[in-house]
Amino acid sequence: MLTRRMPAALGALLLSSWAVPAVAVQGDGGADACDDAYVCVRAQSPGTPASVTSGEPVSAGSTGGEPSCVWNGHAWPCHDSELGWFNSTDGCYWRQLSPQPPAGDPDWAGHQPGDGAVYEVNCRGTDGSLSTAPRRWSQNPPPGYGGGIDPAVVARQAVDKMLLTGPRIGMAPAPGTTGLVGMPVWMWTMVSPTTWGPNTTSATAGAVTVTATAHATQIAWSMGDGHTVTCIGPGTPYEASYGAHSSPDCGHTYTTTSARQDGGKFHVSAVTTWTVDWTGAGQQGQLTLTRTSAADVAVAEAQAVVKP
């Protein structure tokens, strides 16, 4: 038999539906399938796509065995003996001054003693650092002060009940087969309340009930070859009738084989960004979360083996 590389145009024609009777992919049908085909497309890199793993929801948990409050995706002690009580809506510790400033002090912001209170405030930065903010007057204690139930914490409890996950990965060529260099790859997720949303759940703590609604906003696919594809929607599931056309909304084309990768496969990770809007106890807020799934895919360079 004569072996030569298959031109890209011929490859696109022969593999227009990933299942053409005159073409067999060795590894899918084995040597016998190649014997019965006029043109045999042989995978030049070993192995087949492997398992798909899905990220699991992560709870904020607790800090040092004490009740924890959540802000900016991290858990902090709800009370500190020196700093006071943590406010999950602004990421600051509030401590009521004792004694309070005298009447006429600028810290009262034009109010009189007995009308609300003045607090010392220390705020967490996005990197977790702590800095002292100007003293603040407030008519009422901030959320969570004095051990009161913080609606933002209850909102996280509602999110934990949702069991949000990363994408349920769908790809074409399908798992268990070997993709080819230059052929379009389709990516998508099955749409469900836990993989794309919307997902609405309520949680109650004491007299506080919070209702939260989560919906995915995008999936960032890291393809393992140095490229990242960001898809705003869940993607379009592939059907054989689409042939070799590219995905209309979420696809990629490999230009190299996975032969030199660990295990002969590209490691693909898919990170879903979730937005959660919550309301409760006269307050409202928004959380941003991510969940990750992964898959390993094999990509081969096609060669045509033409029988004389």
Tab-separated table of C-alpha atoms in Angstrom:
chain	number	residue	atom	x	y	z
A	1	MET	CA	0.000	0.000	0.000
A	2	LEU	CA	1.059	3.571	-0.619
A	3	THR	CA	1.077	5.882	2.408
A	4	ARG	CA	0.886	9.664	2.088
A	5	ARG	CA	-0.455	12.607	4.050
A	6	MET	CA	-4.060	13.423	3.314
A	7	PRO	CA	-4.621	16.993	2.040
A	8	ALA	CA	-6.787	19.110	4.351
A	9	ALA	CA	-9.497	19.529	1.718
A	10	LEU	CA	-9.734	15.777	1.199
A	11	GLY	CA	-9.826	15.253	4.963
A	12	ALA	CA	-12.704	17.706	5.340
A	13	LEU	CA	-14.619	15.954	2.546
A	14	LEU	CA	-14.053	12.461	3.840
A	15	LEU	CA	-14.784	13.312	7.480
A	16	SER	CA	-17.716	15.644	6.841
A	17	SER	CA	-19.854	13.748	9.333
A	18	TRP	CA	-17.134	11.906	11.277
A	19	ALA	CA	-18.692	8.712	9.927
A	20	VAL	CA	-18.248	8.160	6.170
A	21	PRO	CA	-18.608	4.526	4.946
A	22	ALA	CA	-15.529	4.785	2.725
A	23	VAL	CA	-13.377	5.941	5.623
A	24	ALA	CA	-12.375	4.054	8.757
A	25	VAL	CA	-10.398	5.382	11.702
A	26	GLN	CA	-8.078	2.740	13.018
A	27	GLY	CA	-8.708	2.482	16.723
A	28	ASP	CA	-12.461	2.984	16.224
A	29	GLY	CA	-13.000	-0.062	14.078
A	30	GLY	CA	-9.605	-1.758	14.301
A	31	ALA	CA	-7.473	-3.243	11.540
A	32	ASP	CA	-10.404	-5.125	10.006
A	33	ALA	CA	-12.251	-1.874	9.408
A	34	CYS	CA	-9.218	-0.492	7.619
A	35	ASP	CA	-9.008	-3.584	5.434
A	36	ASP	CA	-12.556	-2.941	4.212
A	37	ALA	CA	-12.075	0.756	3.518
A	38	TYR	CA	-10.682	2.373	0.388
A	39	VAL	CA	-9.066	5.075	2.481
A	40	CYS	CA	-7.965	4.366	6.039
A	41	VAL	CA	-7.454	7.324	8.374
A	42	ARG	CA	-4.961	6.220	10.997
A	43	ALA	CA	-4.504	7.992	14.303
A	44	GLN	CA	-0.833	8.916	14.598
A	45	SER	CA	-0.981	9.683	18.334
A	46	PRO	CA	-1.721	6.946	20.869
A	47	GLY	CA	-4.689	6.641	23.148
A	48	THR	CA	-8.272	7.843	23.250
A	49	PRO	CA	-10.039	10.545	25.219
A	50	ALA	CA	-10.284	9.617	28.872
A	51	SER	CA	-12.545	10.419	31.760
A	52	VAL	CA	-14.428	13.635	32.385
A	53	THR	CA	-14.367	15.072	35.881
A	54	SER	CA	-16.698	17.705	37.255
A	55	GLY	CA	-15.928	20.242	39.940
A	56	GLU	CA	-17.908	19.931	43.154
A	57	PRO	CA	-19.462	22.778	45.129
A	58	VAL	CA	-17.219	24.207	47.824
A	59	SER	CA	-18.634	25.461	51.099
A	60	ALA	CA	-17.115	28.442	52.870
A	61	GLY	CA	-16.832	26.288	55.982
A	62	SER	CA	-15.728	27.747	59.288
A	63	THR	CA	-12.660	29.434	60.671
A	64	GLY	CA	-10.939	27.990	63.729
A	65	GLY	CA	-14.106	26.248	64.927
A	66	GLU	CA	-15.903	29.590	65.320
A	67	PRO	CA	-18.849	30.836	63.229
A	68	SER	CA	-17.566	32.242	59.928
A	69	CYS	CA	-18.806	35.069	57.753
A	70	VAL	CA	-18.228	35.113	53.993
A	71	TRP	CA	-16.956	38.039	51.950
A	72	ASN	CA	-15.180	38.119	48.599
A	73	GLY	CA	-15.252	34.326	48.467
A	74	HIS	CA	-13.396	33.852	51.756
A	75	ALA	CA	-14.535	32.995	55.257
A	76	TRP	CA	-13.613	35.273	58.164
A	77	PRO	CA	-14.385	35.035	61.897
A	78	CYS	CA	-17.715	36.736	62.530
A	79	HIS	CA	-16.312	38.273	65.725
A	80	ASP	CA	-12.881	39.465	66.773
A	81	SER	CA	-12.213	40.519	70.383
A	82	GLU	CA	-10.307	43.602	69.230
A	83	LEU	CA	-11.938	44.467	65.903
A	84	GLY	CA	-15.596	43.799	66.665
A	85	TRP	CA	-18.239	42.221	64.429
A	86	PHE	CA	-17.777	41.372	60.766
A	87	ASN	CA	-20.135	42.888	58.181
A	88	SER	CA	-20.347	40.582	55.153
A	89	THR	CA	-21.872	43.304	52.975
A	90	ASP	CA	-18.754	45.514	53.044
A	91	GLY	CA	-15.995	43.204	54.342
A	92	CYS	CA	-15.356	45.360	57.428
A	93	TYR	CA	-15.199	44.783	61.167
A	94	TRP	CA	-17.333	47.252	63.164
A	95	ARG	CA	-16.775	48.082	66.849
A	96	GLN	CA	-18.924	50.608	68.676
A	97	LEU	CA	-16.754	53.186	70.404
A	98	SER	CA	-16.948	53.238	74.182
A	99	PRO	CA	-17.207	55.885	75.361
A	100	GLN	CA	-18.866	57.566	72.410
A	101	PRO	CA	-17.391	60.859	71.126
A	102	PRO	CA	-18.662	64.040	72.782
A	103	ALA	CA	-21.427	66.121	71.214
A	104	GLY	CA	-20.221	68.198	68.319
A	105	ASP	CA	-17.411	65.789	67.413
A	106	PRO	CA	-17.047	65.512	63.596
A	107	ASP	CA	-17.442	61.712	63.898
A	108	TRP	CA	-21.145	62.282	64.611
A	109	ALA	CA	-21.554	63.593	61.034
A	110	GLY	CA	-23.975	66.257	62.240
A	111	HIS	CA	-25.979	63.941	64.535
A	112	GLN	CA	-26.336	64.079	68.297
A	113	PRO	CA	-25.282	61.504	70.902
A	114	GLY	CA	-28.073	58.984	71.336
A	115	ASP	CA	-29.024	59.263	67.659
A	116	GLY	CA	-27.378	56.098	66.371
A	117	ALA	CA	-23.750	55.424	67.250
A	118	VAL	CA	-20.178	55.958	66.074
A	119	TYR	CA	-18.120	52.905	65.135
A	120	GLU	CA	-14.463	52.131	64.596
A	121	VAL	CA	-14.140	50.322	61.254
A	122	ASN	CA	-11.417	48.016	59.909
A	123	CYS	CA	-11.837	46.607	56.397
A	124	ARG	CA	-10.472	43.591	54.565
A	125	GLY	CA	-8.836	44.220	51.195
A	126	THR	CA	-9.448	41.940	48.227
A	127	ASP	CA	-6.136	40.245	49.084
A	128	GLY	CA	-7.234	39.653	52.677
A	129	SER	CA	-5.195	42.520	54.144
A	130	LEU	CA	-6.706	44.612	56.938
A	131	SER	CA	-6.736	48.410	57.007
A	132	THR	CA	-8.317	51.005	59.286
A	133	ALA	CA	-11.079	53.093	57.727
A	134	PRO	CA	-12.436	56.446	58.968
A	135	ARG	CA	-14.845	56.216	61.877
A	136	ARG	CA	-18.471	55.934	60.794
A	137	TRP	CA	-21.765	57.027	62.210
A	138	SER	CA	-24.687	54.667	61.652
A	139	GLN	CA	-28.321	54.993	62.670
A	140	ASN	CA	-28.567	51.224	63.190
A	141	PRO	CA	-25.979	48.513	63.852
A	142	PRO	CA	-24.607	47.065	60.595
A	143	PRO	CA	-25.596	43.573	59.415
A	144	GLY	CA	-24.218	40.846	61.654
A	145	TYR	CA	-23.391	43.209	64.511
A	146	GLY	CA	-23.769	41.743	67.975
A	147	GLY	CA	-24.133	38.240	66.621
A	148	GLY	CA	-27.223	39.033	64.603
A	149	ILE	CA	-27.914	36.843	61.593
A	150	ASP	CA	-26.206	38.174	58.475
A	151	PRO	CA	-28.350	37.700	55.321
A	152	ALA	CA	-25.174	37.388	53.229
A	153	VAL	CA	-24.192	34.310	55.222
A	154	VAL	CA	-27.664	32.823	54.755
A	155	ALA	CA	-27.328	33.527	51.026
A	156	ARG	CA	-24.209	31.350	50.936
A	157	GLN	CA	-26.128	28.612	52.693
A	158	ALA	CA	-28.715	28.807	49.911
A	159	VAL	CA	-25.945	28.535	47.315
A	160	ASP	CA	-24.539	25.438	49.021
A	161	LYS	CA	-27.967	23.804	48.728
A	162	MET	CA	-27.967	24.380	44.957
A	163	LEU	CA	-25.046	21.939	44.423
A	164	LEU	CA	-23.762	23.950	41.471
A	165	THR	CA	-21.126	22.150	39.390
A	166	GLY	CA	-18.864	22.750	36.458
A	167	PRO	CA	-20.071	21.940	32.948
A	168	ARG	CA	-21.219	18.451	32.081
A	169	ILE	CA	-18.776	18.394	29.223
A	170	GLY	CA	-19.911	17.435	25.744
A	171	MET	CA	-17.405	17.396	22.883
A	172	ALA	CA	-17.347	16.289	19.270
A	173	PRO	CA	-15.510	14.234	18.200
A	174	ALA	CA	-17.112	12.303	21.034
A	175	PRO	CA	-15.316	10.832	24.048
A	176	GLY	CA	-13.872	7.434	23.210
A	177	THR	CA	-12.715	8.531	19.745
A	178	THR	CA	-9.664	10.414	18.513
A	179	GLY	CA	-9.944	13.877	17.036
A	180	LEU	CA	-7.906	15.037	14.063
A	181	VAL	CA	-5.695	18.046	13.496
A	182	GLY	CA	-7.533	20.661	11.437
A	183	MET	CA	-10.997	19.300	12.139
A	184	PRO	CA	-13.475	21.493	14.067
A	185	VAL	CA	-14.139	20.560	17.688
A	186	TRP	CA	-17.516	21.360	19.239
A	187	MET	CA	-17.868	22.026	22.979
A	188	TRP	CA	-21.009	22.324	25.063
A	189	THR	CA	-22.571	21.510	28.412
A	190	MET	CA	-25.812	19.758	29.145
A	191	VAL	CA	-28.195	22.431	30.426
A	192	SER	CA	-29.644	21.697	33.852
A	193	PRO	CA	-30.231	23.664	37.077
A	194	THR	CA	-26.840	22.533	38.433
A	195	THR	CA	-24.759	22.911	35.252
A	196	TRP	CA	-26.182	26.118	33.723
A	197	GLY	CA	-29.251	27.295	35.643
A	198	PRO	CA	-31.373	29.074	36.458
A	199	ASN	CA	-31.397	27.616	39.939
A	200	THR	CA	-33.484	29.194	42.706
A	201	THR	CA	-33.220	28.079	46.333
A	202	SER	CA	-34.077	29.555	49.724
A	203	ALA	CA	-32.377	29.155	53.085
A	204	THR	CA	-33.548	30.150	56.549
A	205	ALA	CA	-31.628	30.950	59.713
A	206	GLY	CA	-33.670	32.110	62.668
A	207	ALA	CA	-36.112	34.715	61.447
A	208	VAL	CA	-34.073	35.476	58.314
A	209	THR	CA	-35.029	33.845	54.996
A	210	VAL	CA	-32.979	34.515	51.884
A	211	THR	CA	-33.896	33.514	48.336
A	212	ALA	CA	-31.057	33.185	45.839
A	213	THR	CA	-31.121	32.640	42.078
A	214	ALA	CA	-28.027	31.439	40.228
A	215	HIS	CA	-27.390	31.467	36.498
A	216	ALA	CA	-24.238	30.795	34.519
A	217	THR	CA	-22.829	33.643	32.452
A	218	GLN	CA	-19.962	32.005	30.550
A	219	ILE	CA	-17.676	29.000	30.237
A	220	ALA	CA	-13.937	29.464	29.683
A	221	TRP	CA	-12.481	26.418	27.935
A	222	SER	CA	-8.708	25.920	28.290
A	223	MET	CA	-7.989	23.556	25.435
A	224	GLY	CA	-4.621	22.226	26.602
A	225	ASP	CA	-2.739	23.570	23.585
A	226	GLY	CA	-2.244	27.071	24.975
A	227	HIS	CA	-5.558	28.419	23.674
A	228	THR	CA	-8.597	29.463	25.702
A	229	VAL	CA	-12.084	29.758	24.215
A	230	THR	CA	-14.665	31.783	26.157
A	231	CYS	CA	-18.263	30.885	25.319
A	232	ILE	CA	-21.080	33.139	26.513
A	233	GLY	CA	-23.724	30.418	26.154
A	234	PRO	CA	-23.790	26.705	26.983
A	235	GLY	CA	-22.753	25.769	23.442
A	236	THR	CA	-24.559	23.774	20.761
A	237	PRO	CA	-24.625	19.953	20.963
A	238	TYR	CA	-23.184	18.375	17.818
A	239	GLU	CA	-25.368	16.353	15.452
A	240	ALA	CA	-24.168	14.217	12.548
A	241	SER	CA	-26.141	16.355	10.089
A	242	TYR	CA	-23.813	19.289	10.827
A	243	GLY	CA	-20.954	17.495	9.050
A	244	ALA	CA	-17.547	19.190	9.285
A	245	HIS	CA	-18.938	22.669	9.922
A	246	SER	CA	-17.604	24.601	12.887
A	247	SER	CA	-19.737	25.174	15.950
A	248	PRO	CA	-21.802	28.374	15.637
A	249	ASP	CA	-21.053	29.472	19.198
A	250	CYS	CA	-18.444	27.342	20.980
A	251	GLY	CA	-15.701	25.558	19.072
A	252	HIS	CA	-11.986	25.141	18.525
A	253	THR	CA	-9.618	23.676	15.943
A	254	TYR	CA	-6.413	21.964	17.022
A	255	THR	CA	-3.388	22.689	14.840
A	256	THR	CA	-1.058	20.191	16.527
A	257	THR	CA	-1.369	16.645	17.771
A	258	SER	CA	-1.471	15.673	21.418
A	259	ALA	CA	1.274	13.075	20.908
A	260	ARG	CA	3.810	14.948	23.057
A	261	GLN	CA	1.402	15.695	25.901
A	262	ASP	CA	1.290	13.664	29.098
A	263	GLY	CA	-0.503	10.451	28.274
A	264	GLY	CA	-0.764	11.513	24.641
A	265	LYS	CA	-3.779	13.756	25.374
A	266	PHE	CA	-4.625	17.428	25.785
A	267	HIS	CA	-5.966	18.272	29.237
A	268	VAL	CA	-9.082	20.408	28.772
A	269	SER	CA	-10.555	22.378	31.664
A	270	ALA	CA	-13.887	24.190	31.512
A	271	VAL	CA	-14.623	26.889	34.101
A	272	THR	CA	-18.201	28.086	34.482
A	273	THR	CA	-18.778	31.540	35.956
A	274	TRP	CA	-21.992	31.765	37.989
A	275	THR	CA	-23.801	34.908	39.115
A	276	VAL	CA	-26.042	34.598	42.173
A	277	ASP	CA	-28.563	37.333	43.054
A	278	TRP	CA	-30.085	37.140	46.523
A	279	THR	CA	-32.685	39.016	48.569
A	280	GLY	CA	-33.763	38.718	52.175
A	281	ALA	CA	-34.291	40.613	55.443
A	282	GLY	CA	-34.669	43.847	53.518
A	283	GLN	CA	-31.281	43.444	51.857
A	284	GLN	CA	-30.021	42.260	48.503
A	285	GLY	CA	-26.697	41.319	47.050
A	286	GLN	CA	-24.820	39.442	44.346
A	287	LEU	CA	-22.204	36.701	44.470
A	288	THR	CA	-19.882	35.514	41.717
A	289	LEU	CA	-18.731	31.900	41.807
A	290	THR	CA	-16.793	29.532	39.557
A	291	ARG	CA	-17.027	25.788	39.112
A	292	THR	CA	-14.648	23.629	37.055
A	293	SER	CA	-14.845	20.414	35.044
A	294	ALA	CA	-12.099	18.690	33.071
A	295	ALA	CA	-11.512	16.144	30.312
A	296	ASP	CA	-8.532	14.615	28.507
A	297	VAL	CA	-8.747	14.440	24.718
A	298	ALA	CA	-6.520	12.809	22.101
A	299	VAL	CA	-5.856	14.580	18.813
A	300	ALA	CA	-4.114	12.786	15.935
A	301	GLU	CA	-2.580	13.775	12.621
A	302	ALA	CA	-4.415	12.053	9.788
A	303	GLN	CA	-2.626	10.102	7.081
A	304	ALA	CA	-4.238	8.563	4.048
A	305	VAL	CA	-3.425	4.970	3.191
A	306	VAL	CA	-4.608	4.331	-0.388
A	307	LYS	CA	-4.815	0.803	-1.703
A	308	PRO	CA	-3.172	0.269	-5.091
